[in-house]
Amino acid sequence: MGSDQLQGDVSPRDGISHVAGETTQALWSKTIPQMLAEAVERFGDREAIVFTDKGLRWTYADLAREADRLAAGLLALGLEKGDRVGIWSPNRPEWIVMQYATARVGLVLVNINPAYRLAELEYALNKVGCKAVVLAEAFKTSDYVGMINTLAPELADSQPGQLQAAKLPSLRTVVRMGDGDTPGMYRYDQVLDMGGAEEAGRLDSITASLNPDDPINIQFTSGTTGSPKGATLTHANIVNNARFVVGTMAFSENDRLCIPVPLYHCFGMVMGSLGCVSTGAAMVFPGEAFEPESTLQTVQDERCTALYGVPTMFVAALEHPTFDSFDFSSLRTGIMAGAPCPIEVMKRVISDMNMSQVTIAYGMTETSPVSFQSHVDDPLERRVSTVGRIHPHVEVKVVDAEGNIVPVGTQGELCTRGYSVMRGYWDDDERTAESIDSDGWMHTGDLAVIDGQGYCNIVGRVKDMLIRGGENVYPREIEEYLFRNPKVQEVQVFGVPDEKYGEEICAWIVLRAGEELNEEEVKEFCRGQIAHYKIPRYVRFKDALPMTVTGKPQKFIMREQMIDELGLEVAKTA
Ligand code: AMP
């Protein structure tokens, strides 16, 4: 950043798509346990976490006490600073306690997606060499105890903490939640009670020895192809990002944040959990996983001031038949993020949910996660149609295929540099080098446009862009247009192979309840409004679209199904 940069001015200079965040507030050099200890000191008797489904309420002092108990228990298990410990569970109090207990003694928390099945679990545990894993007993169709027993049948004949499993060579200890006993495993509450005076006495000295630049968390990125990659993040990465995220929403200890997004993902654990700790706000969890009605109920009953969600969660909430019966008068702000946020949905969240100061955030796991966020004071039009402006202490440029910075208003690949960029993918120098170049830029694979004032628009994924008859087509633009049709609840646009044009455009649509629309009417809705080459050739109506838990459309699944349906194999390989 040039020395002539005005404080607070984050507009691009010299007409090029390069922006640098303001630096008026210095970066924090602190660890997660330091941040929690400060919250306890300032807000010890204020509410830290509420799990409405479990009737659980803890103050910051309660949370720190539980985290210390578990931390002492983890030491008693023989775990040492730097060891990796997995957590495999939906949103539960134990998840939060694990987050702060592991950080207290420098254990690297490994977030394992609760939707993972055998092959993914085996890969994740082995890739980072987890010595221990803490798991929920079961959730919905996932029998976690059953799955780990399938992978490690040796558990049946093992002493707890002494596993030697052929398929999981690093894993020694399995800890299960819930009341039941399972051979070879500890119960979570046993571990809570396991630490004695000796372990408790070591906590402070271990915490004092931690360095904010030490890795403390590994998050597996969803990756639509190839094996998951373990993004490795330090205390400083996520503590600072969390604090800037809630700062942009003007959070204080009086805020109460409803968190229906998953804790295993940065949206829950960094922007939610760490964000609240950074200001002494309360985290309110409506359940183990997102469900629209319990989320709305919780917002009302707990007088939440803020709500997080991916776009599909907000759509599901707005469309819920009981929506009109809830009182949203306590709501003020929140974040929609994780996937393109349709303008119409943002407008409804503002008008129908009382979230007048809602913001959009954009980022990715590898950048801790947030790089852009709209500010509560941004003009409404910018707030609903862009991902806002650059976050503090972060630098972003938009480049063309040759790596040159493009002029403002021109699209290209967004690259991020700064404190927030991860250490790398765990034990994967090759894929780290493919993502972070030698100058420290993280290549996001997202297509973006930055305007003259520094507001950013995410246009799509580099690899989602399709070329139809030589014209570049950006699915996001067509999705936004189709969204304007009031009958459309959800829409995804993607390319399918075509012999004549190279690619053709396909739209999958979910209609709002009770509405009817046919393929021809959709095309008619587009004619004269968008260029002819952007009008979808194929339109299909679906009950639901394939999405990940974190709201990412799985376009590769849609594409494969269409290729099958249309018998396009020939075109694909042509
Ligand atoms: P994850 O690492 O799971 O957080 O996913 C990161 C990806 O989500 C980004 O690279 C984007 O493709 C997408 N994403 C996140 N936030 C937004 C947003 N506000 N608008 C559009 N795409 C987003």
Coordinates of C-alpha atoms and ligand atoms in Angstrom, one line a residue:
M1 CA 0.0 0.0 0.0
G2 CA 1.4 3.4 -0.9
S3 CA 2.3 5.8 1.9
D4 CA -0.1 8.3 0.4
Q5 CA -3.1 6.0 1.1
L6 CA -5.7 8.0 3.1
Q7 CA -6.8 6.3 6.3
G8 CA -10.1 4.6 5.7
D9 CA -9.9 5.1 1.9
V10 CA -9.9 1.6 0.3
S11 CA -10.7 2.6 -3.3
P12 CA -8.4 1.3 -6.0
R13 CA -5.6 3.6 -7.2
D14 CA -4.6 4.4 -10.7
G15 CA -7.6 2.7 -12.2
I16 CA -6.4 -0.9 -11.6
S17 CA -8.1 -3.7 -9.8
H18 CA -5.9 -3.7 -6.7
V19 CA -7.2 -2.8 -3.3
A20 CA -5.6 -2.7 0.2
G21 CA -7.6 -2.7 3.4
E22 CA -7.2 -0.1 6.1
T23 CA -4.7 -0.6 8.8
T24 CA -5.9 1.9 11.4
Q25 CA -6.4 -0.9 13.9
A26 CA -3.2 -2.9 14.4
L27 CA -3.3 -6.7 14.0
W28 CA -3.6 -8.6 17.2
S29 CA -0.8 -10.8 18.1
K30 CA -2.6 -13.1 20.4
T31 CA -3.6 -16.7 20.8
I32 CA -7.1 -18.2 21.0
P33 CA -6.7 -18.9 24.8
Q34 CA -5.5 -15.3 25.4
M35 CA -8.6 -14.0 23.6
L36 CA -10.9 -16.3 25.7
A37 CA -9.2 -15.3 28.9
E38 CA -9.7 -11.6 28.1
A39 CA -13.4 -12.2 27.4
V40 CA -13.7 -14.0 30.8
E41 CA -12.0 -11.1 32.5
R42 CA -14.3 -8.5 30.9
F43 CA -17.5 -10.4 30.5
G44 CA -17.2 -13.4 32.8
D45 CA -20.8 -13.5 34.0
R46 CA -22.3 -12.7 30.6
E47 CA -23.8 -15.4 28.5
A48 CA -21.3 -17.1 26.1
I49 CA -23.2 -20.0 24.7
V50 CA -26.8 -21.1 24.5
F51 CA -28.0 -24.4 22.9
T52 CA -31.7 -24.0 22.7
D53 CA -32.3 -27.7 21.8
K54 CA -30.4 -28.8 24.9
G55 CA -31.6 -26.1 27.3
L56 CA -27.9 -25.3 28.0
R57 CA -26.7 -21.8 29.0
W58 CA -23.2 -21.0 29.9
T59 CA -21.5 -17.8 30.8
Y60 CA -18.0 -17.0 29.6
A61 CA -16.7 -18.1 33.0
D62 CA -18.5 -21.4 32.6
L63 CA -17.2 -21.9 29.1
A64 CA -13.6 -21.3 30.2
R65 CA -14.0 -23.6 33.2
E66 CA -15.3 -26.4 30.9
A67 CA -12.5 -25.8 28.4
D68 CA -9.9 -26.1 31.2
R69 CA -11.4 -29.3 32.4
L70 CA -11.3 -30.9 29.0
A71 CA -7.8 -29.4 28.3
A72 CA -6.5 -31.1 31.5
G73 CA -8.2 -34.3 30.4
L74 CA -6.6 -34.2 27.0
L75 CA -3.2 -33.8 28.7
A76 CA -4.0 -36.8 30.9
L77 CA -4.5 -38.8 27.7
G78 CA -0.9 -38.0 26.8
L79 CA -1.6 -35.5 24.1
E80 CA 1.0 -32.8 23.6
K81 CA 1.3 -29.4 22.0
G82 CA 1.3 -29.7 18.2
D83 CA -0.5 -33.1 18.1
R84 CA -3.6 -33.2 15.9
V85 CA -7.0 -34.0 17.4
G86 CA -10.1 -34.6 15.3
I87 CA -13.6 -33.5 16.1
W88 CA -16.4 -35.2 14.2
S89 CA -19.8 -34.0 15.3
P90 CA -22.7 -31.7 14.4
N91 CA -23.1 -28.5 16.4
R92 CA -23.0 -29.4 20.0
P93 CA -21.6 -27.8 23.2
E94 CA -18.8 -30.4 23.1
W95 CA -17.6 -29.0 19.8
I96 CA -17.2 -25.5 21.3
V97 CA -15.5 -26.9 24.4
M98 CA -13.1 -28.9 22.2
Q99 CA -12.3 -25.7 20.2
Y100 CA -11.1 -23.8 23.3
A101 CA -9.7 -26.8 25.1
T102 CA -7.4 -27.9 22.3
A103 CA -6.3 -24.3 21.7
R104 CA -5.6 -23.9 25.4
V105 CA -2.8 -26.4 25.2
G106 CA -1.7 -26.0 21.6
L107 CA -3.3 -29.1 20.2
V108 CA -4.2 -28.6 16.5
L109 CA -8.0 -29.1 16.1
V110 CA -8.9 -31.0 13.0
N111 CA -12.5 -30.2 11.8
I112 CA -14.1 -33.3 10.2
N113 CA -17.2 -32.7 8.2
P114 CA -20.1 -34.5 10.0
A115 CA -21.3 -35.7 6.5
Y116 CA -18.1 -37.6 5.8
R117 CA -18.3 -41.3 5.3
L118 CA -15.7 -44.0 5.7
A119 CA -13.3 -43.2 2.9
E120 CA -13.3 -39.5 3.7
L121 CA -12.8 -40.1 7.4
E122 CA -9.9 -42.5 6.8
Y123 CA -8.3 -40.0 4.4
A124 CA -8.7 -37.0 6.8
L125 CA -7.5 -38.8 9.9
N126 CA -4.4 -40.2 8.2
K127 CA -3.6 -37.2 6.1
V128 CA -2.9 -35.1 9.2
G129 CA -2.0 -38.0 11.5
C130 CA -4.6 -37.5 14.1
K131 CA -3.6 -39.1 17.4
A132 CA -7.1 -38.7 18.9
V133 CA -10.6 -38.1 17.7
V134 CA -13.7 -37.0 19.6
L135 CA -16.9 -38.0 18.0
A136 CA -20.7 -37.8 18.4
E137 CA -22.3 -41.2 18.8
A138 CA -24.7 -40.6 16.0
F139 CA -26.6 -37.9 14.1
K140 CA -29.4 -38.4 11.6
T141 CA -28.2 -41.2 9.3
S142 CA -24.6 -41.0 10.4
D143 CA -23.6 -43.7 12.9
Y144 CA -20.2 -42.3 13.9
V145 CA -19.4 -45.0 16.4
G146 CA -20.4 -47.7 13.9
M147 CA -18.2 -46.1 11.2
I148 CA -15.1 -45.8 13.2
N149 CA -15.5 -49.4 14.3
T150 CA -15.8 -50.4 10.7
L151 CA -12.5 -48.6 9.9
A152 CA -10.8 -49.8 13.0
P153 CA -12.3 -53.2 14.1
E154 CA -9.3 -53.5 16.4
L155 CA -11.2 -51.2 18.8
A156 CA -13.3 -54.1 20.0
D157 CA -10.2 -55.6 21.6
S158 CA -8.3 -52.5 22.6
Q159 CA -7.9 -50.7 25.8
P160 CA -9.1 -47.1 25.5
G161 CA -6.2 -44.9 24.4
Q162 CA -4.1 -47.8 23.1
L163 CA -5.5 -48.4 19.6
Q164 CA -3.3 -49.9 17.0
A165 CA -5.4 -50.1 13.9
A166 CA -4.1 -51.2 10.5
K167 CA -6.1 -48.6 8.6
L168 CA -5.5 -45.7 11.0
P169 CA -1.9 -46.0 12.0
S170 CA -1.6 -42.7 13.9
L171 CA -4.8 -42.9 15.9
R172 CA -4.5 -44.0 19.5
T173 CA -7.5 -42.6 21.2
V174 CA -11.2 -42.5 20.4
V175 CA -13.5 -40.5 22.6
R176 CA -17.3 -40.7 22.1
M177 CA -20.0 -38.4 23.3
G178 CA -23.3 -39.5 24.8
D179 CA -24.0 -41.9 27.7
G180 CA -23.2 -45.3 26.3
D181 CA -20.0 -47.3 26.6
T182 CA -18.2 -48.7 23.6
P183 CA -15.3 -51.1 23.8
G184 CA -11.9 -49.4 23.1
M185 CA -13.3 -45.9 23.5
Y186 CA -13.4 -43.3 26.3
R187 CA -16.6 -41.4 27.0
Y188 CA -16.4 -37.7 26.7
D189 CA -17.4 -37.1 30.3
Q190 CA -14.7 -39.5 31.5
V191 CA -12.1 -37.4 29.8
L192 CA -13.6 -34.3 31.3
D193 CA -12.8 -35.8 34.7
M194 CA -9.5 -37.3 33.9
G195 CA -7.2 -34.3 34.4
G196 CA -5.8 -34.1 38.0
A197 CA -4.0 -31.3 39.8
E198 CA -0.8 -32.0 37.9
E199 CA -2.5 -31.5 34.5
A200 CA -4.5 -28.5 35.7
G201 CA -1.2 -27.0 37.0
R202 CA 0.4 -27.2 33.6
L203 CA -2.3 -25.4 31.6
D204 CA -1.0 -21.8 32.2
S205 CA 2.6 -22.5 31.3
I206 CA 1.6 -24.4 28.1
T207 CA -0.7 -21.5 27.1
A208 CA 2.2 -19.0 27.8
S209 CA 4.5 -21.0 25.5
L210 CA 2.1 -20.8 22.5
N211 CA 3.0 -18.6 19.6
P212 CA 0.2 -16.7 17.7
D213 CA 1.8 -17.9 14.5
D214 CA 1.6 -21.6 15.4
P215 CA -0.9 -23.7 13.4
I216 CA -3.9 -24.4 15.6
N217 CA -6.6 -25.6 13.3
I218 CA -7.0 -27.7 10.1
Q219 CA -10.1 -27.3 8.1
F220 CA -10.7 -29.7 5.2
T221 CA -12.0 -27.7 2.2
S222 CA -15.0 -29.0 0.5
G223 CA -13.3 -29.3 -2.9
T224 CA -15.6 -30.5 -5.7
T225 CA -12.9 -32.7 -7.2
G226 CA -9.9 -34.6 -5.9
S227 CA -9.3 -35.4 -2.3
P228 CA -10.0 -32.8 0.4
K229 CA -7.2 -30.5 1.3
G230 CA -6.4 -29.6 4.9
A231 CA -6.1 -25.8 5.1
T232 CA -3.8 -25.1 8.0
L233 CA -4.5 -21.9 10.0
T234 CA -2.7 -20.2 12.9
H235 CA -4.1 -18.5 15.9
A236 CA -3.3 -15.1 14.4
N237 CA -5.0 -16.0 11.1
I238 CA -8.4 -16.8 12.6
V239 CA -8.4 -14.6 15.8
N240 CA -7.9 -11.5 13.6
N241 CA -10.3 -12.5 10.9
A242 CA -13.0 -13.2 13.5
R243 CA -12.6 -9.9 15.1
F244 CA -12.7 -7.9 11.9
V245 CA -15.8 -9.9 10.7
V246 CA -17.9 -8.9 13.8
G247 CA -16.3 -5.4 13.9
T248 CA -17.7 -4.8 10.4
M249 CA -21.2 -5.5 11.9
A250 CA -20.4 -3.2 14.8
F251 CA -20.8 -6.0 17.4
S252 CA -20.5 -5.5 21.1
E253 CA -21.1 -7.7 24.2
N254 CA -24.8 -6.9 23.9
D255 CA -25.1 -8.8 20.6
R256 CA -26.7 -12.2 20.5
L257 CA -25.8 -14.2 17.4
C258 CA -27.9 -17.0 16.1
I259 CA -25.6 -19.6 14.5
P260 CA -27.4 -22.3 12.4
V261 CA -24.3 -22.7 10.2
P262 CA -22.0 -25.7 10.9
L263 CA -19.2 -25.4 13.4
Y264 CA -16.9 -27.6 11.4
H265 CA -16.8 -24.8 8.8
C266 CA -15.1 -21.5 9.2
F267 CA -18.5 -19.8 9.0
G268 CA -19.5 -21.4 12.4
M269 CA -16.2 -21.7 14.2
V270 CA -14.3 -18.5 13.1
M271 CA -17.0 -16.0 12.1
G272 CA -19.4 -17.3 14.7
S273 CA -17.6 -18.8 17.7
L274 CA -14.3 -16.8 17.7
G275 CA -16.2 -13.7 16.5
C276 CA -18.4 -13.7 19.6
V277 CA -15.5 -14.4 21.9
S278 CA -13.6 -11.4 20.4
T279 CA -16.4 -9.0 21.7
G280 CA -18.0 -10.9 24.5
A281 CA -21.2 -11.5 22.5
A282 CA -23.4 -14.5 23.0
M283 CA -23.5 -17.5 20.6
V284 CA -26.9 -19.0 20.3
F285 CA -27.3 -22.4 18.6
P286 CA -30.7 -23.4 17.4
G287 CA -29.8 -27.1 17.0
E288 CA -27.4 -29.6 15.8
A289 CA -27.9 -28.7 12.1
F290 CA -29.8 -26.1 10.2
E291 CA -33.6 -26.4 10.3
P292 CA -35.6 -23.3 9.3
E293 CA -38.3 -23.4 11.9
S294 CA -36.1 -23.9 14.9
T295 CA -33.8 -21.2 13.6
L296 CA -36.7 -18.7 13.4
Q297 CA -38.1 -19.8 16.8
T298 CA -34.6 -19.3 18.4
V299 CA -34.2 -15.8 16.9
Q300 CA -37.5 -14.8 18.4
D301 CA -37.2 -16.5 21.8
E302 CA -33.6 -15.6 22.4
R303 CA -34.0 -12.1 21.2
C304 CA -31.1 -12.5 18.8
T305 CA -29.7 -9.4 17.3
A306 CA -27.8 -11.1 14.4
L307 CA -28.2 -14.2 12.2
Y308 CA -25.8 -16.0 10.0
G309 CA -26.7 -18.2 7.0
V310 CA -25.8 -19.3 3.6
P311 CA -28.2 -18.1 0.9
T312 CA -30.2 -21.3 0.8
M313 CA -30.8 -21.1 4.5
F314 CA -32.3 -17.7 4.3
V315 CA -34.4 -18.8 1.3
A316 CA -35.7 -21.8 3.3
A317 CA -36.5 -19.5 6.3
L318 CA -38.3 -16.9 4.2
E319 CA -40.3 -19.6 2.4
H320 CA -41.3 -21.5 5.6
P321 CA -45.1 -21.7 6.0
T322 CA -44.8 -20.4 9.6
F323 CA -42.5 -17.5 8.7
D324 CA -45.2 -14.8 9.3
S325 CA -45.8 -16.0 12.8
F326 CA -42.4 -15.0 14.2
D327 CA -41.3 -11.7 15.8
F328 CA -38.0 -10.4 14.3
S329 CA -38.0 -7.1 16.1
S330 CA -34.7 -8.0 18.0
L331 CA -32.8 -8.6 14.7
R332 CA -30.4 -5.9 13.5
T333 CA -27.6 -7.4 11.5
G334 CA -26.0 -10.7 10.3
I335 CA -24.1 -12.2 7.4
M336 CA -25.1 -14.0 4.3
A337 CA -22.1 -15.7 2.7
G338 CA -20.7 -18.9 1.3
A339 CA -22.2 -18.7 -2.1
P340 CA -23.6 -16.0 -4.4
C341 CA -26.2 -14.0 -2.5
P342 CA -29.1 -13.2 -4.8
I343 CA -30.2 -9.5 -4.6
E344 CA -33.8 -10.4 -4.2
V345 CA -33.1 -12.6 -1.2
M346 CA -31.0 -9.9 0.4
K347 CA -33.9 -7.4 -0.1
R348 CA -36.4 -9.7 1.5
V349 CA -34.1 -10.3 4.5
I350 CA -33.9 -6.6 5.0
S351 CA -37.6 -5.9 4.6
D352 CA -39.2 -9.1 6.0
M353 CA -36.7 -10.1 8.8
N354 CA -35.8 -6.7 10.1
M355 CA -32.2 -7.2 9.3
S356 CA -31.6 -3.6 8.2
Q357 CA -27.9 -3.9 8.8
V358 CA -27.3 -7.3 7.2
T359 CA -24.0 -7.7 5.5
I360 CA -22.6 -10.0 2.8
A361 CA -19.2 -11.6 3.3
Y362 CA -17.0 -13.2 0.8
G363 CA -14.0 -15.4 1.5
M364 CA -12.7 -18.9 1.5
T365 CA -11.4 -21.3 4.2
E366 CA -7.8 -20.7 2.9
T367 CA -8.0 -17.0 3.8
S368 CA -9.3 -17.5 7.4
P369 CA -12.0 -16.9 5.7
V370 CA -13.2 -13.4 4.9
S371 CA -11.6 -10.9 2.5
F372 CA -14.6 -8.7 1.6
Q373 CA -17.6 -7.7 3.6
S374 CA -20.2 -5.0 3.2
H375 CA -20.4 -2.5 6.0
V376 CA -23.5 -1.8 8.0
D377 CA -23.2 1.8 6.7
D378 CA -22.8 1.0 3.0
P379 CA -25.6 2.3 0.8
L380 CA -28.4 -0.2 0.5
E381 CA -27.9 -0.8 -3.2
R382 CA -24.2 -1.7 -2.7
R383 CA -25.0 -3.8 0.3
V384 CA -27.4 -6.1 -1.6
S385 CA -25.6 -6.3 -4.9
T386 CA -21.9 -6.5 -3.9
V387 CA -19.7 -8.4 -1.4
G388 CA -18.7 -5.0 0.0
R389 CA -15.1 -3.7 0.3
I390 CA -11.8 -5.0 1.3
H391 CA -11.3 -6.2 4.9
P392 CA -8.6 -4.5 7.1
H393 CA -5.0 -5.6 6.5
V394 CA -5.8 -7.6 3.4
E395 CA -4.7 -6.9 -0.1
V396 CA -6.6 -8.1 -3.2
K397 CA -5.9 -7.9 -6.9
V398 CA -7.9 -9.2 -9.9
V399 CA -5.8 -10.7 -12.7
D400 CA -6.3 -11.9 -16.2
A401 CA -5.2 -15.3 -17.6
E402 CA -1.6 -14.0 -18.0
G403 CA -1.5 -12.8 -14.3
N404 CA -1.7 -9.1 -15.2
I405 CA -3.8 -6.8 -13.0
V406 CA -6.9 -5.8 -15.0
P407 CA -8.4 -2.3 -15.0
V408 CA -11.2 -1.5 -12.6
G409 CA -14.6 -2.8 -13.8
T410 CA -13.0 -5.7 -15.6
Q411 CA -13.4 -9.3 -14.5
G412 CA -10.6 -11.7 -13.7
E413 CA -9.4 -14.1 -11.0
L414 CA -9.4 -12.7 -7.5
C415 CA -6.1 -13.2 -5.6
T416 CA -5.6 -12.4 -1.9
R417 CA -2.5 -11.6 0.2
G418 CA -1.9 -10.7 3.8
Y419 CA -2.1 -12.0 7.4
S420 CA -5.2 -14.1 6.6
V421 CA -3.6 -16.4 4.1
M422 CA -3.3 -19.9 5.5
R423 CA 0.0 -21.6 6.2
G424 CA -0.7 -24.1 3.4
Y425 CA -2.4 -27.4 2.9
W426 CA -1.2 -29.9 5.5
D427 CA 1.5 -32.2 4.1
D428 CA 0.8 -31.1 0.6
D429 CA 3.5 -28.8 -0.7
E430 CA 2.5 -29.4 -4.3
R431 CA -1.1 -28.3 -4.0
T432 CA 0.0 -25.4 -1.6
A433 CA 2.3 -24.1 -4.4
E434 CA -0.5 -24.4 -6.9
S435 CA -2.6 -22.1 -4.8
I436 CA -0.2 -19.6 -3.1
D437 CA 2.4 -18.2 -5.5
S438 CA 5.9 -17.2 -4.5
D439 CA 4.8 -13.6 -3.8
G440 CA 2.3 -14.8 -1.3
W441 CA -0.9 -14.4 -3.3
M442 CA -3.6 -17.0 -2.8
H443 CA -5.3 -17.7 -6.1
T444 CA -8.9 -18.2 -5.2
G445 CA -10.4 -19.5 -8.5
D446 CA -13.2 -17.0 -8.1
L447 CA -14.0 -14.5 -10.8
A448 CA -14.5 -11.0 -9.6
V449 CA -15.0 -7.4 -10.7
I450 CA -13.9 -4.5 -8.5
D451 CA -15.4 -1.0 -9.2
G452 CA -13.9 2.4 -8.9
Q453 CA -14.8 2.7 -5.2
G454 CA -13.5 -0.7 -4.3
Y455 CA -16.8 -2.6 -4.1
C456 CA -16.4 -6.2 -5.3
N457 CA -18.7 -8.5 -7.2
I458 CA -18.2 -12.2 -7.3
V459 CA -19.1 -13.3 -10.8
G460 CA -18.6 -17.0 -10.5
R461 CA -15.9 -19.6 -10.4
V462 CA -13.2 -19.5 -13.0
K463 CA -14.0 -23.1 -14.0
D464 CA -17.8 -22.5 -14.0
M465 CA -17.5 -20.0 -16.8
L466 CA -18.7 -21.5 -20.0
I467 CA -18.0 -20.6 -23.6
R468 CA -20.9 -20.9 -26.0
G469 CA -20.1 -20.4 -29.6
G470 CA -17.1 -18.3 -28.7
E471 CA -19.0 -16.1 -26.2
N472 CA -18.0 -16.1 -22.6
V473 CA -21.1 -16.8 -20.4
Y474 CA -21.1 -16.3 -16.7
P475 CA -23.8 -18.4 -15.1
R476 CA -24.2 -16.1 -12.1
E477 CA -25.5 -13.3 -14.4
I478 CA -28.2 -15.6 -15.8
E479 CA -29.1 -16.9 -12.3
E480 CA -29.6 -13.3 -11.1
Y481 CA -31.9 -12.6 -14.0
L482 CA -34.0 -15.7 -13.5
F483 CA -34.3 -14.9 -9.8
R484 CA -36.2 -11.9 -10.8
N485 CA -39.1 -14.2 -11.8
P486 CA -41.3 -14.3 -8.7
K487 CA -42.1 -17.9 -9.3
V488 CA -38.5 -19.0 -9.0
Q489 CA -37.2 -20.0 -5.5
E490 CA -33.8 -21.4 -6.4
V491 CA -31.9 -21.6 -9.7
Q492 CA -28.5 -22.9 -10.9
V493 CA -27.1 -22.4 -14.3
F494 CA -24.3 -24.4 -15.8
G495 CA -22.9 -25.6 -19.1
V496 CA -23.3 -28.9 -20.8
P497 CA -21.3 -30.1 -23.8
D498 CA -22.7 -29.3 -27.3
E499 CA -21.4 -30.4 -30.7
K500 CA -22.3 -27.2 -32.4
Y501 CA -21.6 -24.5 -29.9
G502 CA -19.0 -26.3 -27.7
E503 CA -21.2 -25.7 -24.7
E504 CA -24.9 -25.1 -24.2
I505 CA -26.6 -23.4 -21.2
C506 CA -28.8 -25.4 -18.8
A507 CA -30.9 -24.0 -15.9
W508 CA -32.2 -26.1 -13.0
I509 CA -35.0 -24.4 -11.2
V510 CA -36.9 -25.0 -7.9
L511 CA -40.3 -23.2 -8.0
R512 CA -41.9 -21.6 -5.1
A513 CA -44.6 -23.6 -3.4
G514 CA -47.8 -23.7 -5.5
E515 CA -46.3 -22.1 -8.6
E516 CA -46.2 -23.4 -12.1
L517 CA -43.8 -22.6 -15.0
N518 CA -42.7 -24.5 -18.1
E519 CA -39.5 -24.5 -20.1
E520 CA -41.0 -22.3 -22.9
E521 CA -42.2 -19.7 -20.4
V522 CA -38.7 -19.5 -18.9
K523 CA -37.2 -18.9 -22.3
E524 CA -40.0 -16.3 -23.0
F525 CA -39.1 -14.6 -19.8
C526 CA -35.6 -14.2 -21.1
R527 CA -36.3 -13.1 -24.7
G528 CA -35.6 -9.5 -25.3
Q529 CA -34.2 -9.1 -21.8
I530 CA -30.9 -10.9 -21.9
A531 CA -28.7 -11.6 -25.0
H532 CA -29.9 -14.5 -27.0
Y533 CA -26.8 -16.5 -26.4
K534 CA -27.4 -16.4 -22.7
I535 CA -30.9 -17.9 -22.9
P536 CA -30.8 -21.4 -21.4
R537 CA -31.3 -24.0 -24.1
Y538 CA -32.4 -26.6 -21.5
V539 CA -34.6 -25.9 -18.4
R540 CA -35.4 -28.5 -15.8
F541 CA -37.7 -28.2 -12.8
K542 CA -36.5 -29.9 -9.6
D543 CA -37.7 -30.4 -6.1
A544 CA -34.3 -29.6 -4.7
L545 CA -30.8 -28.9 -6.1
P546 CA -27.7 -30.7 -5.1
M547 CA -25.9 -28.5 -2.5
T548 CA -23.2 -29.1 0.1
V549 CA -24.1 -28.4 3.7
T550 CA -22.4 -25.1 3.4
G551 CA -24.6 -24.0 0.6
K552 CA -22.3 -24.6 -2.4
P553 CA -24.2 -25.7 -5.5
Q554 CA -22.7 -29.0 -6.8
K555 CA -22.8 -28.1 -10.5
F556 CA -20.7 -31.1 -11.4
I557 CA -23.5 -33.4 -10.2
M558 CA -26.1 -31.4 -12.2
R559 CA -23.9 -31.4 -15.3
E560 CA -23.4 -35.2 -15.1
Q561 CA -27.1 -35.9 -14.7
M562 CA -27.9 -33.7 -17.7
I563 CA -25.2 -35.4 -19.8
D564 CA -26.8 -38.7 -18.9
E565 CA -30.3 -37.5 -19.6
L566 CA -29.5 -35.9 -22.9
G567 CA -27.1 -38.7 -24.0
L568 CA -24.3 -36.1 -24.5
E569 CA -21.4 -38.5 -23.9
V570 CA -20.3 -38.1 -27.6
A571 CA -20.3 -34.3 -27.4
K572 CA -18.4 -34.4 -24.1
T573 CA -15.5 -36.4 -25.6
A574 CA -15.6 -34.7 -29.0
Ligands
AMP1 P1 -15.2 -22.3 1.6 O1 -13.8 -22.5 1.6 O2 -16.0 -23.5 1.9 O3 -15.6 -21.2 2.6 O4 -15.7 -21.8 0.2 C1 -15.2 -20.7 -0.4 C2 -15.9 -20.4 -1.7 O5 -17.2 -20.0 -1.5 C3 -15.3 -19.2 -2.4 O6 -14.1 -19.5 -3.1 C4 -16.4 -18.7 -3.3 O7 -16.5 -19.5 -4.5 C5 -17.7 -19.1 -2.5 N1 -18.2 -17.9 -1.8 C6 -18.0 -17.6 -0.5 N2 -18.7 -16.4 -0.2 C7 -19.3 -16.0 -1.3 C8 -20.1 -14.9 -1.7 N3 -20.5 -14.0 -0.8 N4 -20.5 -14.8 -3.0 C9 -20.1 -15.7 -3.9 N5 -19.4 -16.8 -3.6 C10 -18.9 -16.9 -2.3

